[in-house]
Structure formats: structure tokens, C-alpha cells
Short mmCIF file of C-alpha atoms and ligand atoms in Angstrom, two decimals:
data_model
loop_
_atom_site.label_atom_id
_atom_site.label_comp_id
_atom_site.label_asym_id
_atom_site.label_seq_id
_atom_site.Cartn_x
_atom_site.Cartn_y
_atom_site.Cartn_z
CA MET A 195 0.10 0.02 0.12
CA GLU A 196 2.49 2.34 1.06
CA VAL A 197 4.51 1.60 -2.04
CA VAL A 198 1.60 2.29 -4.08
CA ALA A 199 1.05 5.52 -2.52
CA LEU A 200 4.60 6.71 -2.87
CA VAL A 201 4.68 5.66 -6.73
CA LEU A 202 1.48 7.71 -6.93
CA LEU A 203 3.02 10.57 -5.28
CA SER A 204 5.93 10.71 -7.11
CA VAL A 205 4.13 10.37 -10.79
CA LEU A 206 1.78 13.40 -9.47
CA LEU A 207 4.99 15.33 -8.54
CA GLY A 208 6.67 14.48 -11.79
CA GLY A 209 3.40 15.64 -13.56
CA LEU A 210 3.61 18.84 -11.74
CA VAL A 211 7.15 19.71 -12.44
CA LEU A 212 6.33 18.83 -16.17
CA LEU A 213 3.74 21.27 -16.02
CA LEU A 214 5.76 24.02 -14.37
CA LEU A 215 8.68 23.30 -16.76
CA PRO A 216 7.54 25.26 -19.93
CA VAL A 217 6.26 28.06 -18.03
CA TRP A 218 9.55 28.52 -15.82
CA GLY A 219 11.49 28.12 -19.22
CA LYS A 220 9.45 30.95 -20.87
CA LYS A 221 9.62 33.40 -17.76
CA THR A 222 13.32 33.04 -17.49
CA ARG A 223 13.78 33.63 -21.17
CA GLU A 224 11.51 36.82 -21.14
CA GLY A 225 13.06 37.92 -18.15
CA SER A 226 16.41 38.14 -19.86
CA GLU A 227 15.03 39.93 -22.76
CA THR A 228 16.06 43.85 -22.74
CA GLU A 229 13.41 45.04 -25.56
CA PRO A 230 9.81 44.42 -24.90
CA SER A 231 9.41 43.60 -28.70
CA ALA A 232 11.62 40.49 -27.99
CA GLN A 233 8.75 38.92 -26.02
CA ILE A 234 6.35 38.72 -29.08
CA ALA A 235 8.79 37.47 -31.89
CA ASN A 236 10.65 34.10 -31.90
CA GLY A 237 13.94 35.18 -31.45
CA GLN A 238 15.01 38.64 -31.69
CA ALA A 239 18.37 40.09 -32.12
CA VAL A 240 18.77 42.25 -28.85
CA PRO A 241 22.37 43.79 -28.13
CA GLU A 242 23.34 42.14 -24.93
CA LYS A 243 22.44 44.36 -21.95
CA GLN A 244 25.53 45.50 -19.80
CA PRO A 245 25.38 43.72 -16.84
CA THR A 246 25.63 45.43 -13.26
CA LYS A 247 28.96 45.28 -11.43
CA LYS A 248 27.57 42.85 -9.06
CA GLN A 249 26.37 40.61 -11.77
CA LYS A 250 29.97 41.08 -13.49
CA GLN A 251 31.47 39.92 -10.47
CA GLN A 252 29.20 37.02 -10.01
CA LYS A 253 29.87 36.05 -13.44
CA LEU A 254 33.37 36.29 -13.26
CA ARG A 255 33.47 34.10 -10.32
CA LYS A 256 31.56 31.43 -12.22
CA GLU A 257 33.72 31.83 -15.29
CA LYS A 258 36.84 31.13 -12.97
CA ILE A 259 35.28 27.98 -11.98
CA GLN A 260 33.94 26.42 -15.07
CA GLN A 261 35.85 28.03 -18.02
CA HIS A 262 38.77 26.03 -19.38
CA THR A 263 41.79 28.37 -19.94
CA PHE A 264 44.06 28.10 -22.85
CA THR A 265 46.50 30.83 -24.16
CA HIS A 266 48.73 30.36 -27.16
CA PRO A 267 50.77 33.14 -29.41
CA LEU A 268 48.74 32.25 -32.47
CA LEU A 269 45.14 32.80 -30.82
CA ALA A 270 43.92 35.78 -32.16
CA SER A 271 40.47 35.80 -30.00
CA ALA A 272 38.16 34.02 -27.78
CA LEU A 273 34.44 34.62 -28.40
CA LYS A 274 32.59 34.24 -25.30
CA ALA A 275 29.09 34.81 -24.85
CA HIS A 276 27.37 31.18 -24.91
CA SER A 277 26.58 29.89 -21.41
CA GLY A 278 26.29 26.42 -22.91
CA ASN A 279 28.41 24.24 -24.98
CA VAL A 280 28.87 25.04 -28.62
CA THR A 281 27.94 22.48 -31.19
CA CYS A 282 28.26 23.91 -34.51
CA LEU A 283 30.04 26.79 -36.22
CA ASP A 284 29.52 28.36 -39.86
CA PHE A 285 30.73 31.25 -41.65
CA SER A 286 28.42 33.13 -44.08
CA SER A 287 29.55 32.56 -47.66
CA ASN A 288 30.11 36.51 -47.79
CA GLY A 289 32.63 35.78 -45.14
CA LYS A 290 31.05 38.54 -42.84
CA TYR A 291 29.45 36.51 -40.11
CA LEU A 292 29.96 33.56 -38.21
CA ALA A 293 27.10 31.66 -36.66
CA SER A 294 27.30 29.60 -33.53
CA CYS A 295 24.62 27.34 -31.54
CA SER A 296 24.72 26.05 -28.11
CA ASP A 297 22.76 23.97 -25.93
CA ASP A 298 22.11 27.12 -24.11
CA ARG A 299 19.08 27.61 -26.39
CA THR A 300 20.50 30.44 -28.54
CA VAL A 301 22.27 31.09 -31.92
CA ARG A 302 24.91 33.94 -31.96
CA ILE A 303 25.77 35.69 -34.94
CA TRP A 304 29.41 37.26 -34.72
CA SER A 305 31.10 39.82 -36.93
CA THR A 306 34.25 38.45 -38.42
CA LYS A 307 35.82 42.02 -38.75
CA ASP A 308 35.82 42.08 -34.79
CA PHE A 309 38.07 39.08 -34.76
CA LEU A 310 41.01 41.19 -33.99
CA GLU A 311 39.30 43.58 -31.71
CA ARG A 312 39.23 43.34 -28.20
CA GLU A 313 35.41 43.25 -27.57
CA HIS A 314 33.15 40.86 -29.58
CA HIS A 315 29.79 41.76 -30.30
CA CYS A 316 27.35 39.40 -31.30
CA MET A 317 23.37 38.90 -31.95
CA ARG A 318 21.34 36.67 -30.47
CA ALA A 319 18.57 34.45 -31.84
CA ASN A 320 16.48 32.28 -29.04
CA MET A 321 15.49 29.07 -29.51
CA GLU A 322 11.75 28.71 -28.29
CA PHE A 323 11.50 25.24 -26.10
CA ASP A 324 14.29 23.79 -27.85
CA HIS A 325 18.02 24.24 -28.87
CA ALA A 326 19.98 24.07 -32.20
CA THR A 327 22.59 21.34 -32.53
CA HIS A 328 23.64 22.54 -35.97
CA VAL A 329 23.32 25.97 -37.88
CA ARG A 330 23.79 27.18 -41.37
CA PHE A 331 23.37 30.53 -43.11
CA SER A 332 21.56 30.51 -46.49
CA PRO A 333 23.77 31.73 -49.39
CA ASP A 334 22.22 35.15 -49.45
CA CYS A 335 22.74 35.52 -45.83
CA ARG A 336 19.32 36.63 -45.26
CA ALA A 337 18.12 33.26 -43.33
CA PHE A 338 19.82 30.55 -41.47
CA ILE A 339 18.42 27.06 -40.54
CA VAL A 340 19.14 25.06 -37.34
CA CYS A 341 18.62 21.36 -36.44
CA LEU A 342 16.56 21.44 -33.32
CA ALA A 343 17.83 18.88 -30.87
CA ASN A 344 14.16 17.92 -29.21
CA GLY A 345 12.06 18.67 -32.44
CA GLU A 346 14.77 16.66 -34.26
CA THR A 347 14.21 18.42 -37.71
CA ILE A 348 14.88 21.60 -39.35
CA ARG A 349 13.76 25.19 -38.57
CA VAL A 350 14.26 28.35 -40.84
CA PHE A 351 14.92 31.51 -39.57
CA LYS A 352 14.82 34.85 -41.39
CA MET A 353 17.33 37.49 -40.81
CA THR A 354 16.17 40.94 -41.44
CA LYS A 355 18.49 43.93 -41.29
CA LYS A 356 17.76 46.88 -39.45
CA GLU A 357 20.15 49.60 -38.96
CA ASP A 358 23.44 47.54 -37.79
CA THR A 359 21.53 44.45 -36.30
CA PHE A 360 19.30 41.75 -37.25
CA ILE A 361 15.85 40.81 -36.36
CA PHE A 362 15.49 37.11 -36.57
CA SER A 363 12.22 35.49 -37.22
CA ALA A 364 11.16 31.87 -37.53
CA ALA A 365 9.41 30.80 -40.36
CA HIS A 366 5.99 29.21 -39.95
CA GLY A 367 6.33 25.54 -39.69
CA ASP A 368 9.27 23.43 -39.04
CA PHE A 369 10.03 20.77 -41.48
CA GLN A 370 8.50 17.32 -40.87
CA LYS A 371 10.50 14.84 -38.72
CA LYS A 372 11.42 12.07 -41.16
CA HIS A 373 14.88 10.77 -39.95
CA LYS A 374 14.55 7.51 -37.72
CA ALA A 375 18.06 8.14 -36.17
CA SER A 376 19.61 11.33 -34.87
CA ILE A 377 20.55 13.92 -37.25
CA ILE A 378 24.32 14.17 -37.51
CA ASN A 379 24.97 17.32 -40.09
CA ILE A 380 22.62 19.60 -41.91
CA GLY A 381 23.52 21.96 -44.93
CA ILE A 382 22.36 24.43 -47.58
CA ALA A 383 23.72 24.37 -51.10
CA GLU A 384 25.23 27.63 -52.32
CA THR A 385 22.98 27.37 -55.15
CA GLY A 386 20.14 28.19 -52.91
CA LYS A 387 18.26 24.84 -54.26
CA PHE A 388 18.24 22.40 -51.52
CA ILE A 389 18.85 21.55 -48.21
CA MET A 390 20.47 18.30 -46.92
CA THR A 391 20.08 16.39 -43.50
CA ALA A 392 21.96 13.43 -42.45
CA SER A 393 21.20 10.94 -39.76
CA SER A 394 23.59 8.44 -37.99
CA ASP A 395 21.83 5.38 -39.71
CA THR A 396 22.54 5.38 -43.46
CA SER A 397 20.16 7.99 -44.57
CA ILE A 398 20.57 11.33 -46.13
CA LEU A 399 17.52 13.10 -47.22
CA ILE A 400 17.73 16.28 -49.86
CA TRP A 401 14.91 18.70 -49.39
CA ASP A 402 13.61 21.83 -51.22
CA LEU A 403 13.81 24.89 -49.27
CA LYS A 404 9.90 24.94 -48.43
CA GLY A 405 10.68 21.61 -46.77
CA GLU A 406 9.71 19.09 -49.37
CA ILE A 407 11.70 16.07 -49.77
CA LEU A 408 13.40 15.99 -53.27
CA ALA A 409 15.21 12.71 -52.75
CA SER A 410 16.37 10.26 -50.28
CA ILE A 411 19.92 8.55 -50.47
CA ASN A 412 20.92 5.35 -48.88
CA THR A 413 24.53 5.73 -48.22
CA ASN A 414 25.20 1.76 -47.66
CA GLN A 415 28.05 2.71 -45.31
CA VAL A 416 26.51 0.52 -42.20
CA THR A 417 26.68 3.89 -40.02
CA ASN A 418 26.99 7.60 -41.45
CA ALA A 419 29.82 9.22 -39.73
CA TYR A 420 29.74 12.75 -41.40
CA ALA A 421 27.90 14.01 -44.44
CA SER A 422 28.08 17.46 -46.08
CA VAL A 423 27.11 19.91 -48.75
CA SER A 424 30.26 20.79 -50.89
CA PRO A 425 30.73 24.84 -50.68
CA CYS A 426 30.22 25.02 -54.09
CA GLY A 427 26.58 23.45 -53.71
CA ARG A 428 27.03 20.79 -56.40
CA PHE A 429 28.02 17.78 -54.36
CA VAL A 430 27.02 15.62 -51.25
CA GLY A 431 29.29 13.59 -49.40
CA SER A 432 29.22 10.86 -46.80
CA CYS A 433 31.47 8.78 -44.92
CA GLY A 434 30.94 6.11 -42.36
CA PHE A 435 32.00 2.56 -41.32
CA THR A 436 33.23 1.45 -44.61
CA PRO A 437 36.86 2.93 -45.82
CA ASP A 438 35.45 5.09 -48.89
CA VAL A 439 33.83 8.57 -49.25
CA LYS A 440 31.10 8.76 -51.50
CA VAL A 441 30.05 11.74 -53.23
CA TRP A 442 26.79 12.51 -55.17
CA GLU A 443 25.69 15.27 -57.49
CA VAL A 444 22.15 17.07 -56.97
CA CYS A 445 21.44 17.50 -60.52
CA TYR A 446 18.68 19.82 -62.15
CA ASN A 447 17.38 20.47 -65.69
CA LYS A 448 17.81 23.19 -67.78
CA SER A 449 14.83 25.20 -66.54
CA GLY A 450 16.27 24.55 -63.00
CA GLY A 451 13.68 21.90 -62.12
CA PHE A 452 15.02 19.09 -59.87
CA ARG A 453 15.88 15.96 -61.72
CA GLU A 454 17.90 13.33 -59.81
CA VAL A 455 20.58 12.78 -57.13
CA CYS A 456 23.33 10.64 -59.34
CA ARG A 457 26.64 9.27 -58.09
CA ALA A 458 29.67 11.35 -59.00
CA PHE A 459 32.75 9.80 -57.56
CA GLU A 460 34.41 8.05 -54.87
CA LEU A 461 37.66 8.56 -52.54
CA LYS A 462 39.03 4.94 -52.10
CA GLY A 463 42.40 4.25 -50.56
CA HIS A 464 42.04 4.20 -46.75
CA SER A 465 41.69 0.87 -45.16
CA ALA A 466 39.62 1.46 -42.28
CA GLY A 467 36.51 3.80 -41.58
CA VAL A 468 36.72 7.48 -42.38
CA CYS A 469 35.85 9.81 -39.61
CA GLY A 470 35.48 13.01 -41.41
CA PHE A 471 36.34 14.76 -45.05
CA ALA A 472 36.34 18.42 -45.92
CA PHE A 473 36.00 20.14 -49.35
CA SER A 474 38.02 23.26 -50.65
CA ASN A 475 35.61 25.98 -51.79
CA ASP A 476 35.58 25.12 -55.39
CA SER A 477 35.40 21.35 -54.57
CA SER A 478 38.89 20.91 -56.46
CA ARG A 479 40.43 19.14 -53.41
CA MET A 480 39.24 16.94 -50.73
CA ALA A 481 40.67 16.00 -47.50
CA THR A 482 40.04 13.03 -45.39
CA VAL A 483 40.82 11.41 -42.05
CA SER A 484 40.54 7.79 -40.83
CA LYS A 485 40.72 5.04 -38.25
CA ASP A 486 43.47 3.89 -40.13
CA GLY A 487 45.70 6.63 -38.68
CA THR A 488 46.20 8.73 -41.73
CA TRP A 489 44.79 11.79 -43.64
CA LYS A 490 44.86 12.14 -47.19
CA LEU A 491 44.53 14.89 -49.82
CA TRP A 492 42.93 14.24 -53.12
CA ASN A 493 42.43 15.78 -56.50
CA THR A 494 38.94 15.91 -57.21
CA ASP A 495 38.81 18.37 -60.12
CA VAL A 496 38.32 15.51 -62.77
CA GLU A 497 35.64 14.67 -65.40
CA TYR A 498 33.83 12.01 -63.35
CA LYS A 499 31.18 12.10 -66.01
CA LYS A 500 33.97 10.53 -68.50
CA GLN A 501 34.96 8.26 -65.88
CA GLN A 502 38.02 10.02 -64.46
CA ASP A 503 38.63 8.99 -60.87
CA PRO A 504 39.83 11.59 -58.31
CA TYR A 505 43.31 10.80 -57.39
CA LEU A 506 45.57 10.80 -54.24
CA LEU A 507 47.97 13.73 -53.93
CA TYR A 508 49.20 13.10 -50.21
CA THR A 509 49.04 10.95 -47.25
CA GLY A 510 49.87 12.12 -43.91
CA ARG A 511 49.95 10.47 -40.43
CA TRP A 512 48.03 11.57 -37.30
CA SER A 513 47.45 10.32 -33.87
CA GLY A 514 44.43 8.68 -34.70
CA LYS A 515 42.67 9.39 -31.61
CA GLU A 516 39.30 10.08 -31.70
CA PRO A 517 36.53 11.72 -31.81
CA CYS A 518 38.34 13.79 -34.52
CA ARG A 519 37.37 16.51 -37.08
CA ILE A 520 39.03 17.69 -40.21
CA ALA A 521 38.81 21.02 -41.93
CA LEU A 522 40.41 22.23 -45.28
CA SER A 523 41.18 25.76 -45.92
CA PRO A 524 39.31 26.99 -48.79
CA ASP A 525 42.38 27.86 -51.08
CA ALA A 526 43.38 23.84 -50.29
CA ARG A 527 46.68 24.97 -48.58
CA VAL A 528 46.19 23.63 -45.41
CA VAL A 529 44.55 20.77 -43.41
CA ALA A 530 43.29 21.12 -39.82
CA ILE A 531 42.68 17.98 -37.63
CA SER A 532 41.04 18.03 -34.08
CA SER A 533 41.80 15.00 -32.04
CA VAL A 534 39.82 14.93 -28.76
CA SER A 535 40.54 18.44 -27.55
CA ASP A 536 44.20 19.27 -29.59
CA ILE A 537 44.41 20.69 -33.15
CA THR A 538 47.22 19.86 -35.62
CA MET A 539 47.67 22.10 -38.71
CA TYR A 540 49.27 20.44 -41.76
CA SER A 541 50.87 21.97 -44.92
CA ALA A 542 48.55 20.56 -47.63
CA GLN A 543 51.70 20.74 -50.01
CA THR A 544 54.51 18.84 -47.98
CA GLY A 545 52.22 17.35 -45.21
CA GLU A 546 54.65 18.64 -42.63
CA ILE A 547 53.11 19.49 -39.37
CA GLU A 548 52.88 23.27 -39.28
CA GLU A 549 51.20 24.16 -35.86
CA GLU A 550 49.83 22.05 -32.87
CA PHE A 551 47.70 23.21 -30.25
CA HIS A 552 46.91 21.16 -27.28
CA SER A 553 44.22 21.19 -24.90
CA VAL A 554 42.29 23.94 -26.88
CA HIS A 555 39.09 23.17 -25.03
CA GLY A 556 37.62 21.97 -21.96
CA GLN A 557 35.83 18.91 -23.93
CA VAL A 558 36.09 17.13 -27.09
CA ILE A 559 36.21 19.49 -30.18
CA SER A 560 32.83 19.60 -31.49
CA ASP A 561 33.66 21.94 -34.55
CA LEU A 562 36.50 23.26 -36.72
CA ALA A 563 36.47 25.66 -39.54
CA PHE A 564 38.55 28.03 -41.67
CA ASP A 565 37.12 31.24 -42.59
CA THR A 566 36.50 32.34 -46.42
CA SER A 567 39.46 34.33 -46.57
CA ASN A 568 42.01 31.62 -45.44
CA LYS A 569 42.99 34.10 -42.67
CA PHE A 570 41.67 32.34 -39.57
CA LEU A 571 41.08 28.71 -38.07
CA VAL A 572 38.01 28.70 -35.41
CA SER A 573 37.49 25.83 -32.95
CA THR A 574 34.84 25.15 -30.30
CA GLY A 575 34.24 22.41 -27.88
CA ASP A 576 33.02 24.10 -24.81
CA ARG A 577 31.44 27.45 -24.17
CA ALA A 578 34.25 29.30 -25.87
CA ILE A 579 34.81 29.92 -29.77
CA ARG A 580 38.64 30.34 -30.24
CA VAL A 581 40.12 32.02 -33.16
CA PHE A 582 43.60 31.50 -34.44
CA HIS A 583 45.82 32.95 -37.17
CA ASN A 584 46.40 30.41 -40.01
CA THR A 585 50.00 31.31 -40.53
CA ALA A 586 50.44 28.08 -42.09
CA GLY A 587 48.39 29.32 -44.93
CA TYR A 588 50.23 32.62 -45.14
CA ARG A 589 53.50 30.78 -45.34
CA ALA A 590 52.24 28.44 -48.16
CA ALA A 591 50.73 31.24 -50.06
CA ILE A 592 53.98 33.18 -49.79
CA SER A 593 55.73 29.99 -51.02
CA ASP A 594 53.31 29.33 -53.93
CA MET A 595 53.72 33.07 -55.10
CA LYS A 596 57.60 32.68 -54.76
CA ASP A 597 57.40 29.56 -57.24
CA MET A 598 55.00 31.77 -59.76
CA PHE A 599 57.57 34.45 -59.78
CA LYS A 600 60.34 32.46 -60.57
CA LYS A 601 58.40 30.87 -63.52
CA ALA A 602 57.02 34.24 -64.74
CA THR A 603 58.49 35.74 -67.94
CA ASN A 604 56.25 38.90 -68.24
CA LYS A 605 57.62 41.67 -66.27
CA GLY A 606 54.02 42.96 -65.26
CA THR A 607 53.13 39.51 -63.67
CA LYS A 608 56.59 39.74 -61.83
CA ASP A 609 56.12 43.17 -60.44
CA ARG A 610 52.45 42.39 -59.58
CA LEU A 611 53.80 39.12 -57.51
CA GLN A 612 56.82 40.79 -55.99
CA GLN A 613 54.06 43.25 -54.53
CA GLN A 614 51.84 40.51 -53.38
CA ILE A 615 54.72 38.72 -51.95
CA LYS A 616 55.82 41.58 -49.88
CA ASP A 617 52.36 42.29 -48.59
CA ALA A 618 51.95 38.87 -47.59
CA GLN A 619 55.03 38.70 -45.85
CA SER A 620 54.23 41.87 -43.85
CA ALA A 621 50.81 40.65 -43.02
CA LEU A 622 52.82 37.50 -41.66
CA ASP A 623 55.30 39.37 -39.89
CA ALA A 624 52.52 41.36 -38.15
CA VAL A 625 50.72 38.35 -36.73
CA CYS A 626 54.12 36.80 -35.59
CA LYS A 627 55.09 40.17 -33.74
CA GLN A 628 52.06 39.87 -31.92
CA ARG A 629 53.42 36.48 -31.26
CA ASN A 630 56.50 37.50 -29.24
C1 NAG B 939 12.34 20.42 -65.31
O1 NAG B 939 12.03 20.04 -64.00
C2 NAG B 939 10.76 20.27 -63.67
C3 NAG B 939 10.46 19.68 -62.42
O2 NAG B 939 10.86 18.34 -61.98
C4 NAG B 939 9.54 19.84 -64.66
O3 NAG B 939 8.49 20.52 -64.42
C5 NAG B 939 10.15 20.30 -66.08
O4 NAG B 939 9.25 19.88 -66.98
C6 NAG B 939 11.40 20.06 -66.27
N1 NAG B 939 11.76 20.94 -67.54
C7 NAG B 939 12.42 20.28 -68.67
C8 NAG B 939 12.81 20.99 -69.69
O5 NAG B 939 12.84 18.89 -68.63
C1 NAG B 940 38.29 30.13 -53.31
O1 NAG B 940 39.03 30.75 -52.68
C2 NAG B 940 40.27 31.23 -53.39
C3 NAG B 940 41.27 31.71 -52.64
O2 NAG B 940 41.11 32.24 -51.32
C4 NAG B 940 39.58 32.38 -54.18
O3 NAG B 940 40.32 33.14 -55.11
C5 NAG B 940 38.22 32.32 -55.11
O4 NAG B 940 37.58 33.03 -55.67
C6 NAG B 940 37.44 31.24 -54.43
N1 NAG B 940 36.54 30.56 -54.88
C7 NAG B 940 35.15 30.26 -54.95
C8 NAG B 940 34.49 29.52 -55.68
O5 NAG B 940 34.85 30.54 -53.99
#
């Protein structure tokens, strides 16, 4: 009897807590807003309110206890505003913004031109009753999409520019939940024609922007470890338990109507499962990292429609510690691999280790990306986003230009290259000066 009563009581109490939770959640969110209008729309851009001195001290004390510290001469800045772990980063294709999402129920939009400033302002979009696990900018930078953790689906947010800030508003109706397993990545094609979602089973879905499914892909890789849309917007790639990376082309007819998803090419050469891959900005190079303890750089600038296969340019070793992620600079000159909470940067030309950063984040690195100008590498894995100078990229660019200078015969070209080398060298010197 007593046991029954106890169970009943706990069920009742549990129900009460559940009932109260959304109300409480809403209260605290509204309470933290600064503008009345922010309470109406779903996720408003509100400049952060200046905390009082007491709040500041409390915050400082809290941070001292909880925040992982990391310093390095090549660290350009640390972006801090999230109060929960950051899970995904995305640069807008115009290079102006970086988006981050976190389990603190916000997406933050940072201005890349602030990276070298002392203060880093960000704009905040709230995720009502949920949080985003992934975030991607639309190609025109007038919207972003998120993958919702609880909803397990896609929500579109419009970004309306108002003076020097954005108003964020959720589009009506989330996409339907279609995946049977958890979503591991999302993407929007640079052409603005499709959205991709990939789940941890073997499925990838291609959607139009309104949320209708255009195609469903079975990767046949036992489990998907990673999948993404190429920055040029033509391809979707996937890797998983099998040692190959598969790449598809999403094809449209002459009048722009969706036609089909067809196999483009495969990267074959690893001897164990592939953990991740990355494209250069024009998809002419790809980098892969595998459980076999190597990373590989591939030339994918081939006519696959004429049965040409991509070919291997380089194989390098890495520690092989998982979880890992790989990033390739847009110009394909530098490969960065994170291993647990460390990062190593390699020259894509020689395979040599260029830089090593240890214990960059308090937890496993959840995302790693180069900015569109090849100047910075950003990483996250706790509440902070760290921005590194891509000195390896500067050195590789200078070395390429010196080679071109030697080969050039035209005086105009030689003069132009000489000036470019000088400029790049002084930019690198400026970064290294900060280092000392
Ligand atoms: C292109 O695709 C659309 C939608 O699938 C279709 O309605 C249209 O007839 C196609 N046009 C051509 C020229 O094939
Ligand atoms: C790729 O990056 C290179 C160098 O950073 C740049 O010159 C080029 O325009 C970019 N191409 C695309 C398609 O974005």
C-alpha cells in the first residue's frame, strides 16, 4: 500500500514539474530580454544588456570555476557569450559573419571583422522550447537554418537587417520529422536550391527550401559518420564505417527543376572507416581522415562523367585519437585535424606539421572551420569559440607566389607578384610580432 502511495505521489509530482517547466522556461527567457518587442517574436536580435557590477563579479567568479583556460601566441581571440556548450559553427559565404549554436538555447551571430578587436559583439536568436545542434547560413545571408535537438527537424529563421543589427524570426512551420536516427549534420547548397540532412543510420535526405523531400539517399556505409554539402553547392558527400567516401551530384534540368541525385565519384584508399572529410571552396580538393591513422588529400578536379577518378595527392599520419574532425582551408593549402581537444595544422603541399595546439577546449572539439579568407581557423568544444591565425596558410601562399615569380616571364606579372609577396610577408610578420 505504502509503495503504491509513494509511486502515485512521485507520478503526481513529476507531472507537476513537467507542467511547470515550460512556464518557468518561458519566464526566465523573457526575463532576460531587454526589449519588449523581443517577447513577441520568436528569437529577436537584441544587443546584450550591460551587466551590473555585481552581476559582473558573479559572472567572473562563475567563469573562473567553470571555464577552461587556454593561451597561445597564435590565438587571435576567444569569442565568449554562450552559457552552454557550442556544438556547431558556420561562416556566411560573404565572409562577414560567423554563426554558432549552443545548448544554451541560442544561436549567436558574430561579425568576423571584430575578430582582432578586444570586444566581440554578437547578436542573439532564441530557440523557443528547444536548442539547435547545427546551424547553417543561407547563401544570400538573409536566413539561417537550424537542426532542433528535441524537435529533430529543421527550422528556418529569417534575418532582417535593421540598422546595424538583425531581427530574427522563425518561419511558419518546421520541416516534418523524417529521420529515424539522430541527425548528424545539415547543409544548404550555395545555389540556394536544396537543403541536406543526414542521420546516423545510412540515410541522407535532400529537401527543397520549403521542406518538401526531393530525394532520399541510402549511403550503404553501415553507419554515417559525417556528411556535408560541398561549398560550391553541387555535391553531397558521406563517410562512415566503410573505408570509402561517396560523393553524389544533385542534378537540375535546364529550366532549374530538380532532376535526380546521381553518383559522382568515390574516394578509395583508406584501409579503415573514414571519420570525416572536407572540401576546398571550389570542390577541386578534398581532405579525409580515417581510423587507419592517416589523413589524405585528393585531387577531385576530374571529369567524373567521363569515368575519370579522383586521385590521391598526399597521405599524412596523425595520432588516430577519436573523436576527430578535419577542415581544409578554402584555398586547399592547409589541413587542420582535431583529435579529442587538440588541433594539428598540416601543410597540404608537404604534409608537414605546421602548428600544434594542445587542450584547446575543456571538452571534445565539436567543430572546426576555416574562414572564407583563409586567414583564420576557428574551433569550439566548450562555451568558447577560439580563433587562430592561419600562419601556415600565409606561409604556403607566400611559397606558392615565390614559385610563380620564378616561372613568370612577363615583367608586369613579376612586379605584381613581387608586391603580393611583400604584402603577404608583412601581414605574416604582423601576426608573428604579436606572437613575441
Ligand atoms: C524540369 O523539371 C521540372 C520539375 O521537375 C519539370 O516540371 C520540367 O518540365 C522540367 N523541364 C525540362 C525542360 O525538362
Ligand atoms: C576560393 O578561394 C580562393 C582563394 O581564397 C578565391 O580566390 C576564389 O575566388 C574562391 N572560389 C570560390 C568559388 O569561392
